[in-house]
Coordinates of C-alpha atoms in Angstrom, one line a residue:
M10 CA -22.2 -41.5 -2.5
N11 CA -23.7 -38.5 -1.2
S12 CA -27.3 -38.2 -2.4
E13 CA -27.9 -34.4 -0.8
I14 CA -25.6 -32.8 -3.1
S15 CA -27.4 -31.8 -6.0
K16 CA -25.1 -29.8 -8.3
P17 CA -21.6 -29.7 -9.0
V18 CA -19.7 -27.5 -6.4
P19 CA -16.4 -25.3 -6.9
R20 CA -13.6 -26.2 -4.5
P21 CA -13.6 -24.3 -1.2
G22 CA -12.2 -20.7 -1.7
I23 CA -13.3 -20.3 -5.7
L24 CA -16.3 -18.3 -5.1
D25 CA -14.5 -16.1 -2.8
I26 CA -12.3 -14.7 -5.5
A27 CA -13.6 -11.5 -7.0
A28 CA -13.4 -11.7 -10.6
Y29 CA -11.6 -9.1 -12.7
V30 CA -13.2 -6.3 -14.1
P31 CA -12.0 -4.4 -17.0
G32 CA -12.4 -0.9 -17.6
K33 CA -15.5 0.3 -19.5
E34 CA -15.3 0.2 -23.3
G35 CA -17.9 2.8 -24.6
A36 CA -19.5 5.8 -24.3
P37 CA -23.3 5.5 -25.4
G38 CA -24.7 8.4 -27.4
V39 CA -21.1 9.9 -28.0
A40 CA -19.9 10.0 -31.6
R41 CA -16.1 9.6 -30.9
V42 CA -14.8 7.8 -28.3
Y43 CA -11.1 8.1 -27.1
K44 CA -10.6 4.5 -24.9
L45 CA -8.1 5.8 -22.0
S46 CA -8.5 3.3 -19.8
S47 CA -6.5 0.3 -20.6
N48 CA -2.8 1.2 -21.2
E49 CA -3.1 1.1 -24.9
T50 CA -0.6 2.5 -27.1
P51 CA -1.9 5.3 -29.3
L52 CA 0.5 4.3 -32.2
G53 CA -0.7 1.0 -32.7
A54 CA 1.3 -2.0 -33.7
S55 CA 4.5 -2.2 -35.9
P56 CA 4.0 -2.3 -39.6
K57 CA 6.1 -5.4 -39.8
A58 CA 3.9 -7.1 -37.1
I59 CA 1.0 -6.5 -38.7
A60 CA 2.5 -8.1 -42.1
A61 CA 3.6 -11.0 -40.2
F62 CA 0.1 -11.2 -38.6
K63 CA -1.4 -11.2 -42.2
A64 CA 1.1 -13.6 -43.5
A65 CA 0.0 -16.0 -40.9
A66 CA -3.5 -16.4 -42.3
D67 CA -2.2 -18.8 -45.4
E68 CA -1.6 -21.7 -43.0
L69 CA -4.9 -21.5 -40.6
E70 CA -5.1 -25.2 -40.9
R71 CA -2.1 -26.1 -39.2
Y72 CA -1.4 -26.0 -35.6
P73 CA 1.0 -23.4 -34.5
D74 CA 4.6 -24.2 -33.0
G75 CA 4.1 -25.5 -29.4
Q76 CA 7.5 -24.2 -28.4
A77 CA 7.0 -20.7 -29.8
T78 CA 10.4 -21.0 -31.4
E79 CA 10.7 -18.2 -33.4
L80 CA 9.4 -15.5 -30.9
R81 CA 11.7 -17.0 -28.1
K82 CA 14.5 -16.5 -30.7
A83 CA 13.5 -12.9 -31.3
I84 CA 13.3 -11.9 -27.5
A85 CA 16.4 -13.8 -26.9
E86 CA 18.5 -12.1 -29.7
V87 CA 17.2 -8.6 -29.1
N88 CA 17.7 -9.0 -24.9
G89 CA 21.1 -11.2 -25.1
L90 CA 19.5 -14.0 -23.4
N91 CA 19.5 -17.7 -23.7
A92 CA 16.2 -18.9 -25.3
A93 CA 16.1 -21.9 -23.2
N94 CA 15.4 -19.7 -20.3
I95 CA 12.3 -17.9 -21.9
L96 CA 8.8 -19.0 -21.7
C97 CA 5.8 -17.4 -23.9
G98 CA 2.3 -17.4 -23.1
N99 CA -1.0 -16.1 -23.8
G100 CA -0.1 -12.7 -22.4
S101 CA 1.8 -12.6 -19.0
D102 CA -1.4 -13.3 -17.3
E103 CA -1.3 -16.8 -18.4
L104 CA 2.3 -17.0 -17.0
L105 CA 1.4 -15.5 -13.8
G106 CA -1.2 -18.3 -13.5
L107 CA 0.9 -21.0 -14.3
L108 CA 3.7 -19.9 -11.5
C109 CA 0.7 -19.8 -8.9
H110 CA -0.4 -23.5 -9.9
V111 CA 2.7 -24.7 -9.9
Y112 CA 4.1 -23.5 -6.9
L113 CA 1.4 -22.7 -4.5
A114 CA -0.7 -24.8 -2.6
P115 CA -3.3 -24.5 0.0
G116 CA -1.6 -23.6 3.2
D117 CA 1.0 -21.5 1.5
E118 CA 1.3 -17.7 1.4
A119 CA 2.1 -15.2 -1.1
V120 CA 2.8 -11.6 -0.7
I121 CA 1.5 -8.8 -2.8
T122 CA 1.3 -5.0 -2.3
E123 CA -1.8 -3.1 -1.7
H124 CA -2.0 -1.3 -5.4
G125 CA -0.8 -4.1 -7.0
F126 CA -2.2 -5.9 -10.3
L127 CA -5.5 -7.5 -9.1
V128 CA -4.6 -10.7 -11.3
Y129 CA -1.8 -11.7 -8.6
R130 CA -4.7 -12.1 -5.7
I131 CA -6.8 -13.9 -8.4
Q132 CA -4.4 -16.5 -9.3
I133 CA -3.0 -16.8 -5.8
M134 CA -6.5 -17.8 -4.5
G135 CA -7.1 -19.8 -7.4
A136 CA -4.4 -22.3 -6.4
G137 CA -5.5 -22.5 -3.1
A138 CA -3.0 -20.4 -1.2
T139 CA -3.3 -17.0 0.8
P140 CA -2.7 -13.5 -0.3
V141 CA -0.9 -11.2 2.2
T142 CA -1.4 -7.6 1.1
V143 CA 1.2 -5.1 2.6
K144 CA 0.9 -1.1 2.4
E145 CA 2.6 0.8 -0.2
K146 CA 4.7 4.1 0.9
D147 CA 3.5 7.0 -1.2
C148 CA 2.0 4.7 -3.9
T149 CA 5.4 2.9 -4.0
V150 CA 6.1 -0.8 -3.1
D151 CA 7.7 -0.7 0.5
V152 CA 10.7 -3.5 0.6
D153 CA 10.8 -3.3 4.5
A154 CA 6.9 -3.8 4.5
I155 CA 7.2 -6.9 2.5
L156 CA 10.1 -8.4 4.4
A157 CA 8.1 -7.8 7.7
A158 CA 5.4 -10.1 5.9
V159 CA 7.4 -13.2 5.1
T160 CA 7.1 -16.2 7.2
D161 CA 7.5 -19.8 7.1
K162 CA 4.5 -20.0 4.9
T163 CA 5.5 -17.6 2.3
K164 CA 6.4 -19.2 -1.3
M165 CA 6.2 -16.3 -3.5
V166 CA 6.3 -12.4 -3.8
F167 CA 4.9 -10.4 -6.5
I168 CA 6.1 -7.0 -7.4
A169 CA 4.6 -4.8 -10.4
N170 CA 7.7 -2.6 -11.3
P171 CA 6.5 -0.3 -12.7
G172 CA 3.7 -0.3 -10.7
N173 CA 0.0 -0.5 -11.8
P174 CA -2.3 1.9 -11.4
T175 CA 0.4 4.2 -9.9
G176 CA 3.1 4.4 -12.4
T177 CA 5.9 4.5 -9.6
Y178 CA 8.9 2.5 -9.7
V179 CA 11.5 0.5 -7.4
P180 CA 15.1 1.2 -7.8
V181 CA 17.0 -1.7 -8.7
S182 CA 19.2 -1.0 -5.5
E183 CA 16.0 -2.1 -3.5
I184 CA 15.0 -5.0 -5.4
R185 CA 18.2 -6.3 -4.8
R186 CA 18.2 -5.8 -1.3
L187 CA 14.5 -7.3 -1.0
H188 CA 16.0 -10.5 -2.9
A189 CA 18.9 -10.9 -0.7
A190 CA 16.6 -11.2 2.4
L191 CA 14.5 -13.6 1.0
P192 CA 14.7 -17.3 1.9
K193 CA 16.0 -19.3 -1.0
N194 CA 12.7 -21.2 -1.7
V195 CA 10.6 -18.0 -2.1
I196 CA 10.1 -17.1 -5.5
L197 CA 10.7 -13.4 -6.4
V198 CA 8.2 -12.1 -9.3
L199 CA 9.0 -9.3 -10.8
D200 CA 6.1 -8.2 -13.5
A201 CA 7.9 -5.7 -15.6
A202 CA 5.0 -5.1 -18.1
Y203 CA 6.2 -1.3 -18.4
A204 CA 9.6 -2.0 -18.5
E205 CA 10.0 -0.6 -22.3
Y206 CA 8.7 3.0 -21.1
V207 CA 11.1 3.4 -18.2
R208 CA 14.2 5.6 -19.0
R209 CA 15.7 6.3 -15.6
N210 CA 19.3 4.9 -14.7
D211 CA 18.5 3.4 -11.3
Y212 CA 15.7 1.1 -13.0
E213 CA 16.3 -2.5 -14.1
A214 CA 13.6 -5.2 -15.3
G215 CA 15.1 -7.9 -13.8
L216 CA 17.3 -9.5 -16.4
E217 CA 20.4 -9.5 -14.4
L218 CA 19.0 -10.7 -11.2
V219 CA 17.2 -13.6 -12.8
S220 CA 20.2 -14.5 -14.8
S221 CA 22.3 -14.8 -11.4
N222 CA 19.9 -16.5 -9.2
A223 CA 17.6 -19.7 -8.9
N224 CA 14.5 -18.0 -7.4
V225 CA 13.6 -15.2 -9.5
V226 CA 11.5 -14.6 -12.6
M227 CA 10.6 -11.7 -14.8
T228 CA 7.5 -11.5 -16.6
R229 CA 7.0 -9.1 -19.7
T230 CA 4.1 -8.4 -22.2
F231 CA 3.7 -7.1 -25.8
S232 CA 0.3 -5.4 -25.0
K233 CA 1.8 -2.2 -24.1
A234 CA 4.8 -0.7 -26.0
Y235 CA 4.6 -3.1 -28.7
G236 CA 0.9 -2.6 -29.3
L237 CA -0.3 -6.4 -29.7
A238 CA -2.6 -6.3 -26.8
A239 CA -5.4 -7.9 -29.4
L240 CA -3.3 -11.0 -29.6
R241 CA -2.3 -11.7 -25.9
V242 CA 1.4 -12.1 -26.1
G243 CA 3.7 -12.4 -22.9
W244 CA 7.0 -13.7 -22.1
M245 CA 8.9 -15.0 -19.0
F246 CA 12.5 -15.0 -18.4
G247 CA 13.5 -17.5 -15.6
P248 CA 15.9 -20.2 -14.3
A249 CA 15.7 -23.4 -16.0
E250 CA 14.2 -25.5 -13.4
I251 CA 11.1 -23.2 -13.2
V252 CA 10.7 -22.8 -16.9
D253 CA 10.8 -26.5 -17.1
A254 CA 8.1 -27.1 -14.2
L255 CA 5.9 -24.7 -15.9
N256 CA 6.2 -26.3 -19.5
R257 CA 4.9 -29.7 -17.8
I258 CA 1.6 -28.1 -17.5
R259 CA 0.9 -25.3 -19.8
G260 CA -1.3 -25.9 -22.9
P261 CA 0.6 -27.6 -25.6
F262 CA -0.5 -25.1 -28.0
N263 CA -0.7 -22.1 -25.9
M264 CA -0.1 -19.7 -28.2
N265 CA -1.3 -18.9 -31.8
S266 CA 0.6 -18.8 -35.2
A267 CA -0.4 -14.9 -35.8
A268 CA 0.5 -14.3 -32.1
I269 CA 3.9 -15.9 -32.5
A270 CA 4.8 -14.4 -35.8
A271 CA 3.7 -11.0 -34.9
G272 CA 5.4 -10.9 -31.6
A273 CA 8.7 -12.0 -33.3
A274 CA 8.5 -9.4 -36.0
A275 CA 7.4 -6.9 -33.2
M276 CA 10.3 -7.8 -30.9
R277 CA 12.8 -7.2 -33.9
D278 CA 11.4 -3.8 -34.8
Q279 CA 13.0 -1.7 -32.1
A280 CA 12.9 1.3 -33.8
F281 CA 9.3 1.4 -33.8
V282 CA 9.3 0.7 -30.1
E283 CA 11.7 3.7 -29.5
T284 CA 9.3 5.8 -31.4
A285 CA 6.2 5.0 -29.3
V286 CA 8.4 5.4 -26.0
A287 CA 9.5 9.0 -27.2
Y288 CA 6.2 9.9 -27.7
N289 CA 4.9 8.6 -24.4
L290 CA 7.9 10.3 -22.9
M291 CA 7.0 13.8 -24.6
W292 CA 2.9 13.5 -23.4
L293 CA 3.6 12.1 -20.1
D294 CA 5.5 15.2 -19.2
K295 CA 3.2 17.4 -20.8
L296 CA -0.1 15.8 -19.3
T297 CA 1.4 16.0 -15.9
S298 CA 2.2 19.6 -15.9
A299 CA -0.9 20.7 -17.4
L300 CA -3.2 18.5 -15.1
E301 CA -1.2 20.1 -11.9
A302 CA -1.6 23.4 -13.3
I303 CA -5.4 23.0 -13.1
G304 CA -5.1 22.1 -9.5
L305 CA -4.9 18.0 -9.7
K306 CA -2.6 15.8 -7.9
V307 CA -1.0 13.6 -10.2
T308 CA 1.3 10.6 -8.8
P309 CA 4.6 10.9 -10.7
S310 CA 4.7 8.0 -13.3
V311 CA 7.4 6.3 -15.5
A312 CA 4.8 4.2 -17.4
N313 CA 2.4 5.0 -20.1
F314 CA -0.4 6.4 -17.9
V315 CA -1.1 8.7 -15.0
L316 CA -3.0 8.4 -11.9
I317 CA -4.9 11.5 -11.2
H318 CA -6.4 12.4 -7.7
F319 CA -9.4 14.5 -7.2
P320 CA -10.4 16.8 -4.5
D321 CA -12.9 15.7 -2.0
V322 CA -15.3 18.6 -2.9
D323 CA -18.8 18.2 -4.2
G324 CA -19.0 18.2 -7.9
K325 CA -15.1 17.9 -8.4
R326 CA -14.6 14.0 -7.2
A327 CA -13.4 11.5 -9.3
V328 CA -16.8 10.3 -9.9
D329 CA -17.9 13.8 -11.2
A330 CA -14.6 13.8 -13.5
D331 CA -15.7 10.4 -14.9
D332 CA -19.2 11.2 -15.7
L333 CA -18.0 14.4 -17.4
L334 CA -15.4 12.8 -19.4
T335 CA -17.7 10.0 -20.4
S336 CA -20.2 12.3 -21.9
R337 CA -17.6 13.7 -24.1
G338 CA -16.4 10.4 -25.3
Y339 CA -13.1 10.4 -23.2
I340 CA -13.0 6.9 -21.3
L341 CA -10.5 6.7 -18.2
R342 CA -10.4 3.8 -15.5
A343 CA -11.9 4.1 -12.4
V344 CA -9.6 2.5 -9.9
R345 CA -11.6 1.8 -6.5
G346 CA -10.5 -1.8 -6.8
Y347 CA -6.8 -1.0 -6.5
G348 CA -7.4 1.3 -3.4
F349 CA -8.0 4.6 -5.0
A350 CA -11.8 5.6 -4.5
N351 CA -11.1 9.2 -5.6
S352 CA -9.0 8.8 -8.5
L353 CA -9.1 8.1 -12.2
R354 CA -6.3 6.4 -14.3
M355 CA -5.6 7.7 -17.7
S356 CA -3.5 6.2 -20.3
I357 CA -1.2 8.4 -22.6
G358 CA -3.4 8.6 -25.7
P359 CA -3.5 10.2 -29.1
E360 CA -2.8 14.0 -28.9
E361 CA -6.4 15.0 -29.6
A362 CA -7.6 12.8 -26.8
N363 CA -4.9 14.0 -24.3
R364 CA -5.8 17.7 -25.2
G365 CA -9.2 17.2 -24.7
V366 CA -8.9 15.5 -21.4
I367 CA -7.1 18.6 -20.0
E368 CA -9.6 20.9 -21.5
T369 CA -12.4 18.8 -19.8
L370 CA -10.9 18.7 -16.4
G371 CA -10.0 22.4 -16.5
E372 CA -13.6 23.1 -16.9
L373 CA -14.4 20.6 -14.0
M374 CA -12.1 22.5 -11.9
G375 CA -13.0 25.9 -12.9
R376 CA -9.6 26.8 -14.4
A377 CA -8.4 27.3 -17.8
A378 CA -6.3 24.5 -19.3

């Protein structure tokens, strides 16, 4: 026994991981705060989901269904899928983590893109593997850059489609080209957290590609369009072999009963989702046009947020905008950690918040909104 070791020590690599830092929550001293930093829906959750959540309180003494049967059934029915190919989790974050811990090991590599979701890097490194970051092109995933980074060590490729914090997307033709060129032992992970918001003819979340291949999975979330961020509900659609492997190590009761019930009710209330999507599309267009009119650059987005780029001019940089907006109760997300030192990400919020941000940034830029 080594007597020189005086305390527990994490295994090599763990302390090299930069912990995920969420956006700020409040603005001290401001009476009314609008949190536009986490891409939450301003319409809240479906009344049917809320009712299901409340009903779950009658049986708090009972363990939840360890298979999340009712939730998987609802997802399968609405999307025309086989429930056996669906795995539910404590947010899609848990499922991304399970994928890494089952299929990655020290010496392996996983490809991510420069503006991709920070959790990919965290989970890859947590599994002892090495993240390989490739450049994007015009804030959009570059398929050729990904393929050029694939080696014999590559075991996974992560793509957020649409991307966060960019809001851009990769057409299905490019996703298929990428998959066709990947080795059969490499898993293509399609993170479609914002898929519900996309209304483009050349976009697919990944259902068809998963259905016809053994090395593709798609993850989704209830935290955005469904308004269940507080409950942490996510799901994965994948080949039976991958679902089986992840089921072997996931927690036996990884989802609570309220989340399962509310998620199933929310999934079945597609009319509510369509209302949320219609509201988002309206304000996505209005907000983009208004911000561009006052002299700001906005990355074209198909999600429920916009990435706003500020001029490199004293008093008009992102940090200046952030300070001014916060002083008035508008909380946006600084995205330095995603490679955008002079930009802010803004979630589509309630009308009064959207108009308030436009007016405030108009003042910052010296132009009437």
